[in-house]
Short mmCIF file of C-alpha atoms and ligand atoms in Angstrom, two decimals:
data_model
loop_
_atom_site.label_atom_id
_atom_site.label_comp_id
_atom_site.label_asym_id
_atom_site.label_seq_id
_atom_site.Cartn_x
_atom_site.Cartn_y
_atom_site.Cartn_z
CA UNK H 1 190.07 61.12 -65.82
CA UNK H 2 190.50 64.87 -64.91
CA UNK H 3 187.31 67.78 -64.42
CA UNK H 4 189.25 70.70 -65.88
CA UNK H 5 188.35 74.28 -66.96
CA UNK H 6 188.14 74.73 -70.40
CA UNK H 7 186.16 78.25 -70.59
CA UNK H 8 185.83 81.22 -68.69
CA UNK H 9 183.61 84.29 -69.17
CA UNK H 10 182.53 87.08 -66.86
CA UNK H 11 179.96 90.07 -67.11
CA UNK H 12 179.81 93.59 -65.28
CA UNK H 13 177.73 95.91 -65.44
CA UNK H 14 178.58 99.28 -67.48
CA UNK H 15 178.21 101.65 -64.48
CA UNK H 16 181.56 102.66 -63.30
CA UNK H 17 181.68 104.51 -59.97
CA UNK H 18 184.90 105.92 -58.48
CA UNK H 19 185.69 106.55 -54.70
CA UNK H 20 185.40 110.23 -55.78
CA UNK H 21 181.82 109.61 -57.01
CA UNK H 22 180.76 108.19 -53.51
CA UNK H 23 182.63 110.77 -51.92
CA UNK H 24 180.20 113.25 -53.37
CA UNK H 25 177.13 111.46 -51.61
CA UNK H 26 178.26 110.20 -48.73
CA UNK H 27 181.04 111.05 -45.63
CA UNK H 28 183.84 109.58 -47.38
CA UNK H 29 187.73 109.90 -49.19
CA UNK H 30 189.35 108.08 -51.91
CA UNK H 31 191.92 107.98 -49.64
CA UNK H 32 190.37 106.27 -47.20
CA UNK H 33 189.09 103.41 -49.30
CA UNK H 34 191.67 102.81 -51.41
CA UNK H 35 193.91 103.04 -47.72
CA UNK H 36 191.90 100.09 -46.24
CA UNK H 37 190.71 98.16 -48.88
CA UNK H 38 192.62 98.76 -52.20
CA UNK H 39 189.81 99.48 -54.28
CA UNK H 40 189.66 102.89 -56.32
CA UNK H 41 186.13 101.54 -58.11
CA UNK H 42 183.60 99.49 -58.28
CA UNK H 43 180.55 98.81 -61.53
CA UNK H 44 176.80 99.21 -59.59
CA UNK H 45 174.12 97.72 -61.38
CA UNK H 46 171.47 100.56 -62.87
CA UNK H 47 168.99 97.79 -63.90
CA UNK H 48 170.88 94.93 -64.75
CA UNK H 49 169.71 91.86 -62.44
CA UNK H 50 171.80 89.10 -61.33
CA UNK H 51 170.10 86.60 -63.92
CA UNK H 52 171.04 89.28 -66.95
CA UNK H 53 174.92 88.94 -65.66
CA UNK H 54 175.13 85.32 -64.75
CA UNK H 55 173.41 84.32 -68.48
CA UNK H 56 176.17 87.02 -70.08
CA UNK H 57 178.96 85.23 -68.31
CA UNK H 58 177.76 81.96 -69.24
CA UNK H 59 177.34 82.70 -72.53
CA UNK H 60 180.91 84.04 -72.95
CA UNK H 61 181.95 80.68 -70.93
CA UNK H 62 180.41 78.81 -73.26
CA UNK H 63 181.60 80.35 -76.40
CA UNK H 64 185.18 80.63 -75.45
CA UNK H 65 185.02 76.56 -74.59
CA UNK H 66 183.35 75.95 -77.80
CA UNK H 67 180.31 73.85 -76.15
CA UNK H 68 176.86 74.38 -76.54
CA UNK H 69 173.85 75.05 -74.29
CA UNK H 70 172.46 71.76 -75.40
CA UNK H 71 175.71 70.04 -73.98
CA UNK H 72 175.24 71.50 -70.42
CA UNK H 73 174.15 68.86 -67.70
CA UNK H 74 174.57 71.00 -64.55
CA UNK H 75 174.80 74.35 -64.15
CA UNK H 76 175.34 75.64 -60.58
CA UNK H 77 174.90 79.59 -59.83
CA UNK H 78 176.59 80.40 -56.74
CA UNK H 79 174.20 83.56 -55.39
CA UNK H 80 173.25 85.55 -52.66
CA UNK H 81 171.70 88.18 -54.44
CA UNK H 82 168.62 86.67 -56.76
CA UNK H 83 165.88 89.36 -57.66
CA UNK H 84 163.33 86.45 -57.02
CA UNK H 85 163.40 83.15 -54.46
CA UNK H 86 161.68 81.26 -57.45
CA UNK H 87 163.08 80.12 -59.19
CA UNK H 88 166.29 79.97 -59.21
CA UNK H 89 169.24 81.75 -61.10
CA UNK H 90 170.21 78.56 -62.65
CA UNK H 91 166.98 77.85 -63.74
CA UNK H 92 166.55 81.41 -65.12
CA UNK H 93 169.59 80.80 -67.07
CA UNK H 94 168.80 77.75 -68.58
CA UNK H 95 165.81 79.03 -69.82
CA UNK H 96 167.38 82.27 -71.57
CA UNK H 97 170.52 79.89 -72.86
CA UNK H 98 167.94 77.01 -74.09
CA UNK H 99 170.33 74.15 -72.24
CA UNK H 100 167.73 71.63 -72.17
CA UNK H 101 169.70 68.87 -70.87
CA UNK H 102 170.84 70.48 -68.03
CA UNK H 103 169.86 70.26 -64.33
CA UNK H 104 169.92 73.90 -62.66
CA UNK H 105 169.82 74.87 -59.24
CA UNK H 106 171.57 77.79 -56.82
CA UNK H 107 173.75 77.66 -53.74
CA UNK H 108 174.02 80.42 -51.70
CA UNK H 109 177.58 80.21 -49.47
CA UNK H 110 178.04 83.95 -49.83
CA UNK H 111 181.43 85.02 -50.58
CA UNK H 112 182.32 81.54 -50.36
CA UNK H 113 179.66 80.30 -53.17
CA UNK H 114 181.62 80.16 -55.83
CA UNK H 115 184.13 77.65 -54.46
CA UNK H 116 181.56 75.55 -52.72
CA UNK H 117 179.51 75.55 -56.26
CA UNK H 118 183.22 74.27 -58.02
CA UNK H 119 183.21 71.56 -55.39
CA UNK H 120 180.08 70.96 -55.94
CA UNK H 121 180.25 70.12 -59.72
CA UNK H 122 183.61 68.80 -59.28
CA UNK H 123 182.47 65.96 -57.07
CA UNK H 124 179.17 65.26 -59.04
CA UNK H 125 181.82 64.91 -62.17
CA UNK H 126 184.20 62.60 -60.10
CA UNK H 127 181.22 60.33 -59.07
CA UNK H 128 180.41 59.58 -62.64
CA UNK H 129 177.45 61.78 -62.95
CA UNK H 130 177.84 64.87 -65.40
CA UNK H 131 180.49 64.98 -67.94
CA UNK H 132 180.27 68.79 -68.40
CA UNK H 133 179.16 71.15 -66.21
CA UNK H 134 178.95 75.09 -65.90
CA UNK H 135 179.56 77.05 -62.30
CA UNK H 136 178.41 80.27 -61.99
CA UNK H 137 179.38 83.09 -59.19
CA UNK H 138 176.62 86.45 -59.70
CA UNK H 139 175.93 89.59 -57.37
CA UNK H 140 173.97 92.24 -57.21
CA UNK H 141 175.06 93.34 -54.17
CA UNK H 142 174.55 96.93 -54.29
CA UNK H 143 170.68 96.32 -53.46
CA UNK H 144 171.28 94.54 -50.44
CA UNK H 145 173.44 97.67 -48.95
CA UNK H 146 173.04 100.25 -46.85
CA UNK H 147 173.75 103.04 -48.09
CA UNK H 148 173.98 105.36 -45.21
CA UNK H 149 176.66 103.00 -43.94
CA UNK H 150 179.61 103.80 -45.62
CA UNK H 151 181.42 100.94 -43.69
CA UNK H 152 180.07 98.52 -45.75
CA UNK H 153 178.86 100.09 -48.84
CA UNK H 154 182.31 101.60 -50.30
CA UNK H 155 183.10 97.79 -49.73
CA UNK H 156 180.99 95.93 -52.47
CA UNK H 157 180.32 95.80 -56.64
CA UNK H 158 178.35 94.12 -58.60
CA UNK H 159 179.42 91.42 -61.43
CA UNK H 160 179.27 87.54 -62.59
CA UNK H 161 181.66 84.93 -64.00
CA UNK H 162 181.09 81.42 -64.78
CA UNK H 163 183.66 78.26 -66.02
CA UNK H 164 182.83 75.35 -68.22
CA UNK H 165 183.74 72.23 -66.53
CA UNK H 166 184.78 68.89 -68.31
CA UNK H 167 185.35 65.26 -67.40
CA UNK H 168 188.04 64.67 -69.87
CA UNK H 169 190.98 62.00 -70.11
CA UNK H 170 194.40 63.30 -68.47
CA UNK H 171 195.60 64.37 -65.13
CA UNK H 172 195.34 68.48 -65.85
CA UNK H 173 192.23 69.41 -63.99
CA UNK H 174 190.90 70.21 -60.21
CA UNK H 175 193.39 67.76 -57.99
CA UNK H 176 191.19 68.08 -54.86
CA UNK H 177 189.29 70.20 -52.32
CA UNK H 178 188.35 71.49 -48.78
CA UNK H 179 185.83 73.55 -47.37
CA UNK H 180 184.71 74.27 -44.06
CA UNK H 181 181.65 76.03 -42.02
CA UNK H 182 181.34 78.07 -39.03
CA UNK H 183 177.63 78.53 -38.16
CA UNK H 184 178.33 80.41 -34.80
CA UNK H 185 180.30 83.02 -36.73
CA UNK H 186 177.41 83.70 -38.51
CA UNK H 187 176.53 87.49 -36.90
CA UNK H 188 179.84 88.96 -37.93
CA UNK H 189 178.38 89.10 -40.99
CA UNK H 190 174.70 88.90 -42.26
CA UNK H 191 171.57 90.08 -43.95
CA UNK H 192 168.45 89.82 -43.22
CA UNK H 193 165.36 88.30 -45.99
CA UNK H 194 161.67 87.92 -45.02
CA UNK H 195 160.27 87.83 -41.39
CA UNK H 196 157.54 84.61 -40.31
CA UNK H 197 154.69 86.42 -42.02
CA UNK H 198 151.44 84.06 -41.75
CA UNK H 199 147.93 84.08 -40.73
CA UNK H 200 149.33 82.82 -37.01
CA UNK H 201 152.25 84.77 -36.69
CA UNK H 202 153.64 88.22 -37.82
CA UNK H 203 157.42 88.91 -37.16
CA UNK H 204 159.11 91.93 -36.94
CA UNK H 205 160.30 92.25 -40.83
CA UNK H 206 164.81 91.35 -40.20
CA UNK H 207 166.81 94.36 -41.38
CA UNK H 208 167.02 93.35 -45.00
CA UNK H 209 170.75 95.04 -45.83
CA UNK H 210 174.27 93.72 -44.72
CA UNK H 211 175.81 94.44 -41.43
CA UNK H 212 179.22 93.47 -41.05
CA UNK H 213 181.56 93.38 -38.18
CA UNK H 214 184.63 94.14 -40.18
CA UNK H 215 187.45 93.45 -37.66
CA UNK H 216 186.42 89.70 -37.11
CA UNK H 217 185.75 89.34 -40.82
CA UNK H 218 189.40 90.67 -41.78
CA UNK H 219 190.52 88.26 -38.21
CA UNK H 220 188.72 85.14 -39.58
CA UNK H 221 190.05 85.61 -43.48
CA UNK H 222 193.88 85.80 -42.73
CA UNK H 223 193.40 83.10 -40.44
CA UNK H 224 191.30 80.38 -41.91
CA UNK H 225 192.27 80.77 -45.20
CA UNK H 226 195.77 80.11 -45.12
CA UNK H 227 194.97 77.42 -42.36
CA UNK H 228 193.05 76.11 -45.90
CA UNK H 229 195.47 76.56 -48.35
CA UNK H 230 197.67 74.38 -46.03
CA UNK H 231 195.40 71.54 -45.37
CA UNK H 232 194.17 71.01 -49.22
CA UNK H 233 198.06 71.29 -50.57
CA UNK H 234 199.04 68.88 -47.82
CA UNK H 235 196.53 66.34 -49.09
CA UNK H 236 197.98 66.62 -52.00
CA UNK H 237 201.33 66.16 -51.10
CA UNK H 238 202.53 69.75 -52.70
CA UNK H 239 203.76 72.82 -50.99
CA UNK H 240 203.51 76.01 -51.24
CA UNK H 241 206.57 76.60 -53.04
CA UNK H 242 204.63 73.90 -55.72
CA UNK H 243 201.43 76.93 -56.45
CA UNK H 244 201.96 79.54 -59.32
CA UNK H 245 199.10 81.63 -58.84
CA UNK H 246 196.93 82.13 -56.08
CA UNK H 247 193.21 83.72 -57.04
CA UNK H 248 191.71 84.16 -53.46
CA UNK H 249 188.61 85.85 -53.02
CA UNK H 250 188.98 89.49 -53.43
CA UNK H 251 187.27 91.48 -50.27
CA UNK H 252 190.12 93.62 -49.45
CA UNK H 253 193.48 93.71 -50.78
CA UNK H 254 195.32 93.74 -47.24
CA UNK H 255 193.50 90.74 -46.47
CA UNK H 256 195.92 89.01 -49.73
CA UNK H 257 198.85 91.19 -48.57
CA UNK H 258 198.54 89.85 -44.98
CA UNK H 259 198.39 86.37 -46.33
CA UNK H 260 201.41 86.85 -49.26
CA UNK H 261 203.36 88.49 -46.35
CA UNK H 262 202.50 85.22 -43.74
CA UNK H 263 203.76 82.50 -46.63
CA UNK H 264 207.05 85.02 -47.50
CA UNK H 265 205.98 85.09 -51.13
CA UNK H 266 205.97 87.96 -53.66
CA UNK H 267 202.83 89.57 -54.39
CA UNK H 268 202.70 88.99 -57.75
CA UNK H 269 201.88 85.03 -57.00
CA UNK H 270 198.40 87.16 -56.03
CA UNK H 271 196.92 88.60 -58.77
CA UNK H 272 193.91 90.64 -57.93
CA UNK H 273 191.30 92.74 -59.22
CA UNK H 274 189.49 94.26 -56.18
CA UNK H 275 191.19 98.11 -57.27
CA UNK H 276 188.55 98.00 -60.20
CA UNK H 277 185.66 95.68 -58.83
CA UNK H 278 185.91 95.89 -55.34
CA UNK H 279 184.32 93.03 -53.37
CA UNK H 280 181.63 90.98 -55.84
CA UNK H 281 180.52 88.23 -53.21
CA UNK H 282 181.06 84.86 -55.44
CA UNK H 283 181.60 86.32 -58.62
CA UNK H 284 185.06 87.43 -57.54
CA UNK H 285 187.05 84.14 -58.21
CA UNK H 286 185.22 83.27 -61.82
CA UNK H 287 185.87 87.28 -62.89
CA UNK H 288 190.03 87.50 -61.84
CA UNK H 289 189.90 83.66 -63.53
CA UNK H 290 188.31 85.17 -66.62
CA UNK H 291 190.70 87.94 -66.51
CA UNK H 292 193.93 86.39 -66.31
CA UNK H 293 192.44 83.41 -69.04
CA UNK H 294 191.74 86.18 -71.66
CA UNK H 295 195.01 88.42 -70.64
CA UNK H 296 196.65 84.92 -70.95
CA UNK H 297 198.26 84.94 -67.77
CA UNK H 298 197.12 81.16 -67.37
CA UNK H 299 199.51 78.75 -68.93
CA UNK H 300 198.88 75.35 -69.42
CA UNK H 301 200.79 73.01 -66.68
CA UNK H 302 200.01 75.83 -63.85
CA UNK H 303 199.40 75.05 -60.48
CA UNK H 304 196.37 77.03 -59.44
CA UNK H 305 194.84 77.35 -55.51
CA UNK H 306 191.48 79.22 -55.15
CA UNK H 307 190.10 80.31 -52.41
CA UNK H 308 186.85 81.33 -50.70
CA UNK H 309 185.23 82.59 -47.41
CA UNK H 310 182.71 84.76 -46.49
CA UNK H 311 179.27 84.98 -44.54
CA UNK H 312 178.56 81.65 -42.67
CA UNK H 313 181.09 81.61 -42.27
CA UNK H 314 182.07 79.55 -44.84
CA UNK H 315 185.84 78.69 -46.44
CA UNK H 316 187.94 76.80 -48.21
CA UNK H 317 190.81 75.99 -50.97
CA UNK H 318 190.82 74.00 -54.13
CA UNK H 319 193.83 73.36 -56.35
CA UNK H 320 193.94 72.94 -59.75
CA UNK H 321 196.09 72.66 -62.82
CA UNK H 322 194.95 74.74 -65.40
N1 LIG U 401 185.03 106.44 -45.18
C1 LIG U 401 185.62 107.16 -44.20
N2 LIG U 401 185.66 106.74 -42.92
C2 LIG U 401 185.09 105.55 -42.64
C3 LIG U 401 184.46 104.78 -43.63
C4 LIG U 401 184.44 105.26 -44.94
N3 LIG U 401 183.89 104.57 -45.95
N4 LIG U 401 183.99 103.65 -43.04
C5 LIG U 401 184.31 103.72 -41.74
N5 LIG U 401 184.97 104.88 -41.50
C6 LIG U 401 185.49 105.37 -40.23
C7 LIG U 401 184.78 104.79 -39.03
O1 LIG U 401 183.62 105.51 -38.74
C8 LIG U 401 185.82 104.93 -37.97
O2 LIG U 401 185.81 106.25 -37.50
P1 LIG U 401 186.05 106.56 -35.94
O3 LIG U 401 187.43 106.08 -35.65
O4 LIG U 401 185.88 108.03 -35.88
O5 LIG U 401 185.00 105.79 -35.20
C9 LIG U 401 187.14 104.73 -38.73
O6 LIG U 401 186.84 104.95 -40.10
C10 LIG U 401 187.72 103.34 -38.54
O7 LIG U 401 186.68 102.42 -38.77
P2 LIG U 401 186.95 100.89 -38.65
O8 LIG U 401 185.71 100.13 -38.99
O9 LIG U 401 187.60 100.61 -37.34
O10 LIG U 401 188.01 100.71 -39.82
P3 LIG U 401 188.95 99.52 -40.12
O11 LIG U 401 190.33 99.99 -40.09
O12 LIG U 401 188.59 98.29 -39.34
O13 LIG U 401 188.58 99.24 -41.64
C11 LIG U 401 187.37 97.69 -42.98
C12 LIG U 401 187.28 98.84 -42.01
C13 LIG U 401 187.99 98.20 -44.27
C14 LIG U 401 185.97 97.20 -43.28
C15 LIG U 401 188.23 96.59 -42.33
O14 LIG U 401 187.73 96.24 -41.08
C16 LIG U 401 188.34 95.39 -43.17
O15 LIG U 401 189.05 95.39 -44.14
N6 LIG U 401 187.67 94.30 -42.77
C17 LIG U 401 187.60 93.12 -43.59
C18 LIG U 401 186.22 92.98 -43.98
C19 LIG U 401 186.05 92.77 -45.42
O16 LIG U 401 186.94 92.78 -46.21
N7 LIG U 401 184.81 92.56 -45.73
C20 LIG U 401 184.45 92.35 -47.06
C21 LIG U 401 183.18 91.63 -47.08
S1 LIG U 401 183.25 90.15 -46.32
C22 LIG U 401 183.68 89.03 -47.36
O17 LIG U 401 183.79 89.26 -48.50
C23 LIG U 401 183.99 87.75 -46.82
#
């Protein structure tokens, strides 16, 4: 028995914004993004919440693996972005999609969410429990920036995707996992939520947008994540030389350079998306997947690795055959 993909959909929202537009409201180039980070655009949400994008993408997940809401039993949304602690995305979702049968909940592992939420449904479906499943990565990040820092806010979009897991006979499917946390890392990159607020104690309120040391982030990615790549492909018994396609999380584009460069492959193996998205937090992995699936760049009998990190930290690497 296998857990394999068999749908992919993604949603954005219609806003477009170019370097050139942020240039006009804030110290900043197109030259200077697109220098450091490889991203000429980026779609900002003008009303559209994180619960609107994740049920679009699930939808069109659902629809293009011919299964009905009624068939769902989990649905995981990967999220650190909901418009409202309760409840949940998931449960949001399962509401608008009427899946019933399904149970719902969130994880929130940042940039690494939408990997850790795969795992997550892919080990619930190994242990017997769910036969299908949907896994959903959503962001609004664009609220939870500052936008008088133009370190961080030229950095970010907005978007969702989502896959339709299956338990199905065969051997095509997610071959195994790892994933890893660093909890002391955890101030190179954060945001804050709500302050102790009670009768008994008042805290100062936590500065509620991201603040990122940028260095160590860039440091920690080309490190850890081939140091991932490594360890779950060695489980495995494959090499590198074994892996067609590599969708890694897309925060900055000489981040997956670096990291093509380090293994001596062609950047092509690479494909990426961050030039018209820029950096959507989880949703990156499910929207290149839904990308390449509809451009049909995924071929049946492909050796897929995916991988995640962000705030946490948290990382990791799954493989897959698609
Ligand atoms: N436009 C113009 N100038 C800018 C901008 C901007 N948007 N932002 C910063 N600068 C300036 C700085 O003020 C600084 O000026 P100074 O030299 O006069 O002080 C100069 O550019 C260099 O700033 P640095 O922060 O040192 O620039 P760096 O080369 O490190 O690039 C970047 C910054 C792109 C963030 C880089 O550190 C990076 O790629 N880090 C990886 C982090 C990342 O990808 N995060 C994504 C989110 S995390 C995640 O998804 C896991």
């Amino acid at each position: 028995m296998a857990v394999k993909v068999i749908g992919t959909g993604s949603a954005l929202p219609e806003k477009i914004v170019t370097n050139d537009d942020l240039a006009m409201i804030m110290d900043t180039s197109d030259e200077w993004i697109k220098e450091r980070t490889g991203i000429s655009k980026r779609r900002l949400s003008t009303g559209e919440t994180v619960a609107d994008l994740a049920t679009a993408a699930c939808e069109r997940a659902l629809e293009k693996a011919g299964k009905t809401a009624e068939e769902v039993e989990l649905l995981i949304v990967a999220t650190c972005t909901p418009e409202q602690l309760l409840p949940c995305v998931a449960c949001q979702i399962q509401d608008r999609i009427a899946a019933k049968n399904a149970v719902a909940f969130d994880l929130n592992a940042a940039c690494g969410g939408f990997l850790f939420a795969l795992n997550t449904a892919y080990a619930y479906m190994s242990a017997g429990f769910y036969k299908t499943a949907v896994v959903v990565g959503a962001e609004v990040l664009s609220k939870i920036m500052d936008w008088e820092d133009r370190s961080t806010c030229v950095l970010f979009g907005d978007g969702a995707g989502a896959v339709v897991l299956e338990k199905r006979e065969g051997i095509d499917g997610i071959l195994g996992f790892v994933q890893q946390s660093d909890g002391a890392k955890g101030h190179v990159l954060s945001c804050g939520s709500r302050a102790v607020n009670n009768p008994y104690c008042k805290q100062e309120p936590l500065y509620p947008y991201v603040i990122m040391d940028g260095r160590e982030v860039f440091q920690f990615a080309v490190r850890q994540v081939p140091a991932c790549i490594n360890q779950v492909l060695e489980n495995l018994d494959m090499t590198i030389e074994d892996v067609d396609l590599f969708l890694l999380h897309q925060a900055n584009a000489r981040i997956i350079e670096t990291i093509a460069r380090r293994y001596k492959l062609p950047i092509d193996k690479f494909p990426m998306n961050i030039s018209e998205y820029g950096n959507m937090s989880s949703a990156c992995i499910p929207v290149l997947m839904d990308q390449l699936n509809r451009e049909g760049e995924l071929k049946e009998g492909m050796k897929l690795v995916l991988s995640g990190f962000g705030a946490g930290l948290t990382f990791g690497a799954c493989t897959m055959i698609w």
